[in-house]
Coordinates of C-alpha atoms and ligand atoms in Angstrom, one line a residue:
Chain A
X21 CA 0.0 0.0 0.0
X22 CA 2.9 2.3 0.8
X23 CA 4.1 1.3 -2.6
X24 CA 1.1 2.7 -4.4
X25 CA 1.4 6.0 -2.6
X26 CA 4.8 6.7 -3.9
X27 CA 4.5 5.2 -7.3
X28 CA 4.1 8.6 -9.0
X29 CA 1.5 7.7 -11.5
X30 CA 2.9 4.4 -12.6
X31 CA 0.2 2.0 -13.7
X32 CA 0.4 -1.3 -11.9
X33 CA 1.5 -3.1 -15.1
X34 CA 3.4 -1.4 -17.8
X35 CA 2.2 -2.9 -21.1
X36 CA 3.7 -2.4 -24.5
X37 CA 1.6 0.0 -26.5
X38 CA 1.5 0.7 -30.2
X39 CA 2.5 4.3 -30.8
X40 CA 1.9 6.0 -34.1
X41 CA 4.1 8.9 -35.2
X42 CA 1.7 11.8 -36.0
X43 CA 4.1 14.7 -36.3
X44 CA 7.8 15.6 -36.1
X45 CA 9.9 18.7 -35.8
X46 CA 13.6 19.1 -36.1
X47 CA 15.0 20.9 -33.1
X48 CA 18.6 21.0 -34.3
X49 CA 20.4 19.4 -37.3
X50 CA 20.9 16.3 -35.2
X51 CA 17.8 16.2 -32.9
X52 CA 14.2 15.6 -33.7
X53 CA 11.0 15.9 -31.6
X54 CA 8.7 12.9 -32.4
X55 CA 5.0 13.2 -31.4
X56 CA 3.2 9.9 -31.0
X57 CA -0.4 9.1 -30.6
X58 CA -0.7 6.3 -28.0
X59 CA -4.3 5.1 -27.5
X60 CA -5.2 4.5 -23.9
X61 CA -2.1 6.4 -22.7
X62 CA -2.5 6.6 -18.9
X63 CA -0.9 10.0 -18.5
X64 CA 2.4 10.9 -16.9
X65 CA 4.2 13.3 -14.7
X66 CA 6.9 15.8 -16.0
X67 CA 10.3 14.1 -15.7
X68 CA 9.1 10.5 -16.4
X69 CA 10.3 8.5 -19.4
X70 CA 9.2 5.8 -21.7
X71 CA 10.9 2.6 -22.9
X72 CA 10.9 2.3 -26.7
X73 CA 11.2 -1.2 -28.3
X74 CA 12.2 -1.8 -31.9
X75 CA 11.8 -5.3 -33.5
X76 CA 13.5 -6.5 -36.6
X77 CA 11.9 -8.9 -39.2
X78 CA 13.6 -11.9 -37.6
X79 CA 12.3 -11.1 -34.2
X80 CA 15.5 -9.5 -32.8
X81 CA 14.5 -6.6 -30.6
X82 CA 16.1 -3.9 -28.5
X83 CA 15.0 -1.2 -26.1
X84 CA 16.0 2.3 -25.1
X85 CA 14.7 4.9 -22.7
X86 CA 13.5 8.4 -23.8
X87 CA 12.2 11.2 -21.6
X88 CA 8.8 12.6 -22.3
X89 CA 9.2 16.2 -23.5
X90 CA 5.7 17.5 -22.8
X91 CA 3.3 17.4 -19.8
X92 CA 0.4 14.9 -20.0
X93 CA -1.8 15.7 -23.0
X94 CA -4.4 13.1 -23.7
X95 CA -3.0 10.4 -26.0
X96 CA -0.1 12.5 -27.2
X97 CA 3.5 11.6 -26.1
X98 CA 6.4 13.7 -27.4
X99 CA 10.0 12.6 -27.3
X100 CA 13.1 14.5 -28.4
X101 CA 15.8 12.2 -29.7
X102 CA 19.5 13.2 -30.2
X103 CA 21.2 11.4 -33.0
X104 CA 24.1 9.2 -31.8
X105 CA 26.3 8.4 -34.7
X106 CA 26.4 4.6 -35.2
X107 CA 23.7 4.2 -32.6
X108 CA 21.4 1.3 -32.9
X109 CA 18.1 3.0 -32.1
X110 CA 18.4 6.8 -32.4
X111 CA 19.3 6.9 -36.1
X112 CA 16.3 4.7 -36.8
X113 CA 14.0 7.0 -34.9
X114 CA 15.3 10.1 -36.6
X115 CA 16.2 9.0 -40.1
X116 CA 13.8 6.1 -40.9
X117 CA 10.6 6.5 -38.9
X118 CA 8.0 8.4 -40.9
X119 CA 4.6 9.9 -40.0
X120 CA 2.1 7.0 -39.8
X121 CA 4.7 4.4 -38.8
X122 CA 4.1 2.5 -35.6
X123 CA 6.6 1.6 -32.9
X124 CA 6.1 0.2 -29.4
X125 CA 6.6 2.0 -26.2
X126 CA 5.6 1.5 -22.6
X127 CA 5.5 3.7 -19.6
X128 CA 5.4 6.1 -17.9
X129 CA 8.5 5.0 -16.0
X130 CA 10.3 6.6 -13.1
X131 CA 8.5 8.0 -10.1
X132 CA 11.5 9.8 -8.7
X133 CA 12.8 12.3 -11.2
X134 CA 9.5 14.1 -11.3
X135 CA 8.1 17.5 -10.6
X136 CA 4.7 17.9 -9.1
X137 CA 2.8 21.1 -9.9
X138 CA 1.4 21.3 -6.4
X139 CA 4.9 21.6 -4.9
X140 CA 5.5 25.3 -4.2
X141 CA 9.3 25.0 -3.6
X142 CA 11.6 26.9 -5.9
X143 CA 13.1 24.7 -8.6
X144 CA 16.5 24.6 -10.1
X145 CA 16.9 22.8 -13.4
X146 CA 20.3 22.1 -14.9
X147 CA 20.5 20.3 -18.2
X148 CA 23.3 19.4 -20.6
X149 CA 22.6 18.5 -24.2
X150 CA 19.6 16.2 -24.6
X151 CA 19.2 16.4 -20.8
X152 CA 17.0 19.4 -21.4
X153 CA 14.2 17.1 -22.5
X154 CA 12.6 16.1 -19.1
X155 CA 13.4 19.6 -17.7
X156 CA 11.4 21.1 -20.6
X157 CA 8.5 18.9 -19.7
X158 CA 8.6 20.5 -16.2
X159 CA 8.8 24.0 -17.6
X160 CA 5.9 23.4 -19.9
X161 CA 3.9 21.7 -17.1
X162 CA 4.5 24.7 -14.8
X163 CA 2.8 27.1 -17.1
X164 CA 0.1 24.6 -18.1
X165 CA -0.8 24.1 -14.4
X166 CA -0.6 27.8 -13.5
X167 CA 2.0 27.1 -10.9
X168 CA 3.8 30.0 -9.3
X169 CA 6.8 28.0 -8.2
X170 CA 9.9 29.9 -9.1
X171 CA 12.0 28.2 -11.7
X172 CA 15.5 28.7 -12.9
X173 CA 17.0 26.8 -15.8
X174 CA 20.7 26.5 -16.6
X175 CA 21.1 24.9 -20.0
X176 CA 24.5 23.8 -21.3
X177 CA 24.9 23.0 -25.0
X178 CA 27.9 22.8 -27.3
X179 CA 26.9 25.7 -29.5
X180 CA 23.9 28.0 -29.9
X181 CA 22.7 25.9 -32.8
X182 CA 22.6 22.8 -30.6
X183 CA 20.0 24.2 -28.3
X184 CA 16.6 22.4 -28.3
X185 CA 13.4 24.4 -28.1
X186 CA 15.4 27.6 -28.6
X187 CA 12.5 29.9 -29.7
X188 CA 10.1 28.5 -27.2
X189 CA 12.6 29.0 -24.3
X190 CA 13.2 32.6 -25.4
X191 CA 9.4 33.3 -25.4
X192 CA 8.9 31.5 -22.1
X193 CA 11.7 33.3 -20.4
X194 CA 9.9 36.5 -21.4
X195 CA 6.3 35.5 -20.8
X196 CA 6.3 32.7 -18.1
X197 CA 6.5 34.9 -15.0
X198 CA 9.0 33.5 -12.5
X199 CA 11.1 31.5 -15.0
X200 CA 14.7 32.5 -15.5
X201 CA 16.9 30.9 -18.1
X202 CA 20.7 31.1 -18.4
X203 CA 23.0 29.4 -20.9
X204 CA 26.4 27.9 -21.0
X205 CA 28.2 27.0 -24.2
X206 CA 31.0 24.4 -24.3
X207 CA 32.3 24.7 -27.9
X208 CA 31.1 27.9 -29.5
X209 CA 29.3 30.9 -28.1
X210 CA 26.8 33.3 -29.8
X211 CA 28.2 36.5 -31.4
X212 CA 29.1 39.0 -28.6
X213 CA 28.9 36.5 -25.8
X214 CA 30.9 37.9 -22.8
X215 CA 32.7 34.6 -22.0
X216 CA 34.7 32.1 -24.0
X217 CA 33.2 28.6 -24.5
X218 CA 33.7 26.4 -21.4
X219 CA 32.2 23.8 -19.3
X220 CA 29.6 24.7 -16.7
X221 CA 31.3 25.6 -13.4
X222 CA 30.6 26.7 -9.8
X223 CA 30.1 30.4 -10.9
X224 CA 27.4 29.4 -13.4
X225 CA 25.5 27.4 -10.8
X226 CA 25.9 30.1 -8.2
X227 CA 24.7 32.9 -10.6
X228 CA 22.1 31.0 -12.5
X229 CA 20.8 28.9 -9.6
X230 CA 19.2 29.4 -6.1
X231 CA 21.1 29.8 -2.8
X232 CA 21.0 26.6 -0.8
X233 CA 19.0 28.4 1.9
X234 CA 16.0 28.6 -0.4
X235 CA 16.0 24.8 -0.3
X236 CA 15.2 24.4 -4.0
X237 CA 14.3 21.1 -5.6
X238 CA 17.2 20.5 -7.9
X239 CA 16.9 18.4 -11.1
X240 CA 20.1 17.6 -13.0
X241 CA 20.0 15.7 -16.3
X242 CA 22.4 15.0 -19.1
X243 CA 25.3 12.8 -20.0
X244 CA 26.9 10.9 -17.1
X245 CA 30.0 13.1 -16.8
X246 CA 27.9 16.3 -16.9
X247 CA 25.6 15.1 -14.2
X248 CA 28.4 13.9 -12.0
X249 CA 30.2 17.3 -12.2
X250 CA 27.0 19.4 -11.6
X251 CA 25.8 17.3 -8.7
X252 CA 29.2 17.6 -7.1
X253 CA 29.0 21.4 -7.5
X254 CA 25.6 21.6 -5.9
X255 CA 26.8 19.6 -2.9
X256 CA 29.9 21.7 -2.6
X257 CA 27.7 24.9 -2.7
X258 CA 25.8 23.5 0.3
X259 CA 22.7 22.0 -1.3
X260 CA 21.1 19.1 0.5
X261 CA 21.9 15.8 -1.3
X262 CA 18.4 14.7 -0.7
X263 CA 17.0 17.6 -2.8
X264 CA 19.3 16.9 -5.8
X265 CA 17.7 14.5 -8.2
X266 CA 19.6 13.2 -11.1
X267 CA 19.0 11.4 -14.4
X268 CA 22.1 10.2 -16.3
X269 CA 21.4 9.6 -20.0
X270 CA 24.5 7.6 -20.8
X271 CA 28.1 7.8 -21.6
X272 CA 30.1 10.9 -20.5
X273 CA 31.8 13.2 -22.9
X274 CA 29.7 16.3 -23.5
Chain B
X12 CA 4.2 -10.8 -26.8
X13 CA 5.8 -10.6 -30.2
X14 CA 6.7 -7.1 -31.0
X15 CA 5.5 -4.9 -33.9
X16 CA 8.1 -5.2 -36.6
X17 CA 9.8 -1.9 -37.6
X18 CA 10.4 -2.1 -41.3
X19 CA 14.0 -1.4 -42.1
X20 CA 15.2 -2.0 -38.6
X21 CA 18.0 -4.5 -38.5
X22 CA 19.6 -3.8 -35.2
X23 CA 23.1 -4.6 -34.1
X24 CA 23.6 -8.1 -32.9
X25 CA 26.6 -8.7 -30.6
X26 CA 30.2 -8.3 -31.8
X27 CA 31.0 -9.8 -35.2
X28 CA 32.1 -13.4 -35.1
X29 CA 30.6 -14.6 -31.9
X30 CA 26.9 -14.7 -31.0
X31 CA 26.3 -13.4 -27.5
X32 CA 23.1 -14.1 -25.8
X33 CA 21.8 -11.2 -23.7
X34 CA 18.7 -11.0 -21.5
X35 CA 15.7 -9.7 -23.4
X36 CA 15.7 -6.0 -24.3
X37 CA 19.3 -5.6 -23.3
X38 CA 22.2 -4.3 -25.5
X39 CA 25.9 -4.7 -25.1
X40 CA 28.2 -1.9 -24.0
X41 CA 31.9 -1.6 -23.4
X42 CA 31.4 1.5 -21.2
X43 CA 30.4 1.4 -17.6
X44 CA 27.5 3.7 -17.4
X45 CA 26.3 5.1 -14.0
X46 CA 22.8 4.8 -12.6
X47 CA 22.2 6.7 -9.4
X48 CA 19.2 8.7 -8.3
X49 CA 21.2 11.5 -6.8
X50 CA 24.8 12.9 -6.4
X51 CA 27.7 10.5 -6.0
X52 CA 28.6 10.0 -2.4
X53 CA 32.1 10.1 -1.0
X54 CA 32.4 7.7 1.9
X55 CA 35.7 7.7 3.8
X56 CA 37.1 4.3 4.8
X57 CA 38.2 5.4 8.3
X58 CA 34.6 5.8 9.4
X59 CA 33.2 3.1 7.2
X60 CA 31.3 0.2 8.7
X61 CA 29.2 -2.7 7.5
X62 CA 26.5 -4.0 9.8
X63 CA 24.3 -7.0 9.6
X64 CA 21.2 -6.9 11.8
X65 CA 19.2 -10.2 12.2
X66 CA 15.5 -10.5 12.7
X67 CA 16.2 -10.9 16.4
X68 CA 18.0 -7.5 16.5
X69 CA 21.4 -9.1 16.8
X70 CA 24.2 -6.9 15.3
X71 CA 27.3 -8.0 13.5
X72 CA 29.7 -5.2 12.6
X73 CA 32.9 -4.9 10.5
X74 CA 35.0 -1.8 10.0
X75 CA 37.2 -1.3 6.9
X76 CA 40.3 -3.0 8.3
X77 CA 38.3 -6.0 9.4
X78 CA 36.7 -6.3 6.0
X79 CA 40.1 -6.1 4.3
X80 CA 41.4 -8.9 6.6
X81 CA 38.7 -11.3 5.4
X82 CA 39.4 -13.8 2.6
X83 CA 38.5 -12.2 -0.7
X84 CA 37.4 -13.6 -4.1
X85 CA 37.8 -12.4 -7.6
X86 CA 34.5 -13.0 -9.4
X87 CA 34.2 -12.3 -13.1
X88 CA 30.5 -11.6 -13.8
X89 CA 28.1 -10.2 -16.3
X90 CA 26.2 -7.0 -15.4
X91 CA 22.7 -6.2 -16.5
X92 CA 21.3 -2.7 -15.8
X93 CA 17.5 -2.0 -16.0
X94 CA 18.4 1.1 -18.2
X95 CA 19.1 -1.6 -20.9
X96 CA 22.8 -1.9 -21.0
X97 CA 24.7 -5.1 -20.3
X98 CA 28.4 -5.4 -19.7
X99 CA 30.1 -8.8 -19.9
X100 CA 33.0 -10.4 -18.0
X101 CA 33.5 -7.6 -15.4
X102 CA 36.3 -8.3 -12.9
X103 CA 35.7 -7.6 -9.2
X104 CA 37.4 -8.3 -5.9
X105 CA 35.6 -8.6 -2.6
X106 CA 34.3 -10.7 0.2
X107 CA 31.6 -13.3 -0.4
X108 CA 28.5 -12.7 1.7
X109 CA 28.8 -16.4 2.7
X110 CA 31.9 -15.4 4.7
X111 CA 30.1 -12.5 6.4
X112 CA 27.0 -14.6 7.2
X113 CA 29.1 -17.5 8.7
X114 CA 28.6 -16.6 12.3
X115 CA 25.1 -15.0 11.9
X116 CA 22.2 -16.9 13.4
X117 CA 19.1 -16.3 11.3
X118 CA 16.1 -18.0 9.7
X119 CA 15.0 -14.8 7.9
X120 CA 13.4 -14.9 4.5
X121 CA 14.2 -11.3 3.4
X122 CA 17.0 -8.9 3.3
X123 CA 16.8 -5.1 3.1
X124 CA 20.2 -3.6 2.0
X125 CA 21.1 -0.1 3.2
X126 CA 23.5 2.3 1.8
X127 CA 25.2 5.5 2.9
X128 CA 23.0 8.3 1.7
X129 CA 19.8 6.4 2.5
X130 CA 19.4 4.2 -0.6
X131 CA 17.7 0.8 0.1
X132 CA 17.0 -2.3 -1.9
X133 CA 15.3 -5.6 -1.0
X134 CA 16.0 -9.2 -1.9
X135 CA 15.1 -12.6 -0.8
X136 CA 17.8 -13.7 1.7
X137 CA 18.6 -16.8 -0.3
X138 CA 19.7 -14.6 -3.2
X139 CA 22.6 -13.3 -1.1
X140 CA 23.9 -16.8 -0.3
X141 CA 25.7 -19.7 -1.9
X142 CA 28.3 -17.8 -3.9
X143 CA 25.8 -15.4 -5.4
X144 CA 26.7 -12.1 -3.7
X145 CA 29.8 -10.2 -2.6
X146 CA 30.8 -6.9 -0.9
X147 CA 33.2 -5.7 -3.5
X148 CA 35.9 -3.0 -3.2
X149 CA 38.0 -3.4 -6.3
X150 CA 37.0 -3.3 -10.0
X151 CA 39.4 -4.2 -12.8
X152 CA 42.2 -4.4 -10.3
X153 CA 41.7 -0.8 -9.0
X154 CA 40.0 0.5 -5.9
X155 CA 36.3 1.0 -6.6
X156 CA 35.6 4.7 -7.5
X157 CA 32.8 6.6 -5.8
X158 CA 30.8 6.8 -9.1
X159 CA 30.6 3.0 -9.1
X160 CA 29.8 2.7 -5.4
X161 CA 33.2 2.8 -3.8
X162 CA 34.6 2.3 -1.3
X163 CA 32.4 -0.8 -1.3
X164 CA 29.2 -2.0 -3.0
X165 CA 27.1 -5.0 -3.0
X166 CA 27.4 -7.2 -6.1
X167 CA 24.5 -9.5 -6.9
X168 CA 25.0 -10.0 -10.6
X169 CA 22.1 -12.4 -11.3
X170 CA 19.7 -9.6 -10.6
X171 CA 19.4 -6.2 -12.3
X172 CA 22.2 -3.9 -11.2
X173 CA 20.0 -1.6 -9.0
X174 CA 20.0 -4.5 -6.5
X175 CA 23.8 -4.3 -6.2
X176 CA 23.6 -1.3 -3.9
X177 CA 26.4 1.2 -4.1
X178 CA 28.1 2.7 -0.9
X179 CA 26.7 -0.3 0.9
X180 CA 26.4 0.1 4.7
X181 CA 24.5 -2.9 6.0
X182 CA 21.8 -5.5 5.7
X183 CA 18.7 -5.9 7.8
X184 CA 17.3 -9.4 7.9
X185 CA 13.6 -9.9 8.4
X186 CA 10.6 -12.3 8.1
X187 CA 8.9 -9.7 6.0
X188 CA 9.6 -8.2 2.6
X189 CA 10.0 -4.4 2.6
X190 CA 10.3 -2.7 -0.8
X191 CA 13.4 -0.6 -1.2
X192 CA 14.0 2.7 -3.1
X193 CA 13.4 1.7 -6.7
X194 CA 11.1 -1.1 -5.7
X195 CA 8.8 1.5 -4.1
X196 CA 9.0 3.6 -7.2
X197 CA 7.5 1.0 -9.5
X198 CA 10.4 -1.2 -10.3
X199 CA 10.1 -5.0 -9.9
X200 CA 10.4 -6.5 -6.5
X201 CA 12.8 -9.3 -7.6
X202 CA 14.4 -8.0 -10.9
X203 CA 15.5 -11.1 -12.8
X204 CA 17.0 -9.8 -16.1
X205 CA 16.4 -13.1 -17.9
X206 CA 12.7 -12.9 -17.2
X207 CA 12.8 -9.2 -18.0
X208 CA 11.4 -8.2 -14.6
X209 CA 11.9 -4.5 -14.9
X210 CA 8.7 -3.1 -13.5
X211 CA 5.9 -4.1 -11.1
X212 CA 3.8 -6.7 -12.9
X213 CA 6.4 -7.8 -15.4
Ligands
FAD316 C1 16.2 7.5 -18.3 C2 16.8 7.9 -19.6 C3 16.2 8.9 -20.4 C4 16.7 9.2 -21.7 N1 16.2 10.2 -22.4 C5 16.7 10.5 -23.6 C6 16.1 11.6 -24.3 O1 15.2 12.3 -23.9 N2 16.7 11.9 -25.5 C7 17.8 11.2 -26.0 O2 18.2 11.6 -27.1 N3 18.3 10.2 -25.3 C8 17.8 9.9 -24.1 N4 18.4 8.8 -23.4 C9 19.5 8.0 -24.0 C10 18.9 6.9 -24.9 O3 18.2 6.0 -24.1 C11 19.9 6.2 -25.8 O4 21.0 5.7 -24.9 C12 20.5 7.0 -26.9 O5 19.4 7.4 -27.8 C13 21.5 6.2 -27.7 O6 20.9 5.0 -28.2 P1 21.4 4.4 -29.6 O7 20.8 3.0 -29.7 O8 21.2 5.3 -30.7 O9 23.0 4.2 -29.4 P2 23.8 2.9 -28.9 O10 23.7 1.9 -30.0 O11 23.2 2.5 -27.6 O12 25.2 3.5 -28.7 C14 26.1 3.8 -29.8 C15 27.4 4.4 -29.2 O13 27.1 5.7 -28.7 C16 27.4 5.8 -27.3 N5 26.2 6.4 -26.7 C17 25.1 5.8 -26.2 N6 24.2 6.7 -25.7 C18 24.8 7.9 -25.7 C19 24.5 9.2 -25.3 N7 23.3 9.4 -24.7 N8 25.3 10.2 -25.6 C20 26.5 10.0 -26.2 N9 26.9 8.8 -26.6 C21 26.1 7.7 -26.4 C22 27.5 4.4 -26.9 O14 28.5 4.3 -25.8 C23 28.0 3.6 -28.1 O15 29.4 3.7 -28.2 C24 17.9 8.5 -22.2 C25 18.4 7.5 -21.4 C26 17.9 7.2 -20.1 C27 18.6 6.1 -19.3

C-alpha cells in the first residue's frame, strides 16, 4: 500500500503499447522531436520517461529509454531524440521513422525524477545536451498548471545551434512569469557573448541557480560526466543531497 | 508478446564473429554507465562500517580494516542494468557474503540492504547466499571509484544492477519483505533480467 502512494502515476502493469508517429519537428540538425499518438495512454508526470522497443523482421528486438518532453496531454506523447552516430536506435527514430509508422513503447517509467505542480518550492533545473528534455516537460507543465513556483534553468549546450526548443525558451523566459533561463556554451558561443566557451562551473551554478538556503528542488539531467560534475558542484555549494535528483542519460563526454 | 516489426530496422547483434546471448531487451556496452538517483557519495574508509542486523535484532559489525582482513574472491561476472545496457566479463574483488553470514544466526526470508545516503533495496535472503553475492571493493584491479559505489558496494550479478547497492552500509534481515527505493518507485520486487522483470507486474 505504501508502494502505491509513492509510485508517482505508474500504472500497476506497464504494457507495451502501439505508438503511431503523427508529427515531427527538427530541433537542431541532429535532434528531432517525435510526437506519437498512443491510444489509452494513462498520463504521466513531467520528468518521467518511456521505454521504446524496436523489433526486426527476424524477431530481434532492443529497447532504449527516452524522456517525455511534454506534460500529460491526452493520448499525445512527445520525445526528443538526439542522433548518436552509429547508434542502434536513435538513427532509426530520426532518419527512418515516418509519419504514420508504428513503434512500441511503454510507460510512464520513473516515479523519482518528477516535478509535481502542487509543490510550491523553488526549482533549479540544470540540463546538458539532450538532458534538457525532461526539464522542458517540467517548464511546460508549470505554465500549463498555472504554478507560481519559481523556476531557474541553466542549460549547457555545445553551440547556440545545438539548443533544443530555442525559440520556445526565449518566449517563455519573457512570458512565463517566475522563469529565468541562463545558458552555458561548451564549444562555441553566440556573437558578442561575454565569455569564452567552457564547461559549466561553480560560478554558473551560483549565478544562475538558487542559494541553498532557499532549499530548491534540484533536477540535473544529461550525459553521465555532466551530471556527476554538476551534482558535485551543488553539494559543494551546500545543497542538501536529498534535494538533488539526477538522471544520467548515458556515456560521459559532453 | 511478439513485438510490432519496424520495417528497415535490423539492429546490431553482438560483436562480429561470436553470438552473445543477452537477456531480453538488453544491449551490449563496453562503457560502464552510471545509474544513481542523486549525487555521487564520498564515503571515507576510516569511518566506514558494515552492519548485519538479524530478525532478532542481533548486530554484526565490521570496520574497513576487518573487511580487508577477510578472505576475498575475484568474481568475473556479467552485469545487466535496468536502463538496458549489459556489460560482460567484469572483474571484481571482494568478500563473499557467505563469509560475512558465517557466524550469523538467522532464519529470515528477506533482506533489506542499506547504503550510505539512504538508498535501500530488498531481496530474498537466499539470493545473497551460496556464492551469489559479494561486498566488492575493487574493479578491474583498481580501488572502486565513488561513481561506481566505492569504497564498497554489494554485487548480486544475477539480478538487475540496482540490487547491487552502491556505498553499501548494512543488511537488515527480516521475516517480511520491505520494498526498497526503486522497488517503491514502480520497479520490480525481484528483478531477474532473464525474465525481464523490470517493472511491477512484469
Ligand atoms: C532515463 C533515460 C532517459 C533518456 N532520455 C533521452 C532523451 O530524452 N533523448 C535522447 O536523445 N536520449 C535519451 N536517453 C538516451 C537513450 O536511451 C539512448 O541511450 C540513446 O538514444 C543512444 O541509443 P542508440 O541506440 O542510438 O545508441 P547505442 O547503439 O546505444 O550506442 C552507440 C554508441 O554511442 C554511445 N552512446 C550511447 N548513448 C549515448 C548518449 N546518450 N550520448 C552519447 N553517446 C552515447 C555508446 O556508448 C555507443 O558507443 C535516455 C536514457 C535514459 C537512461
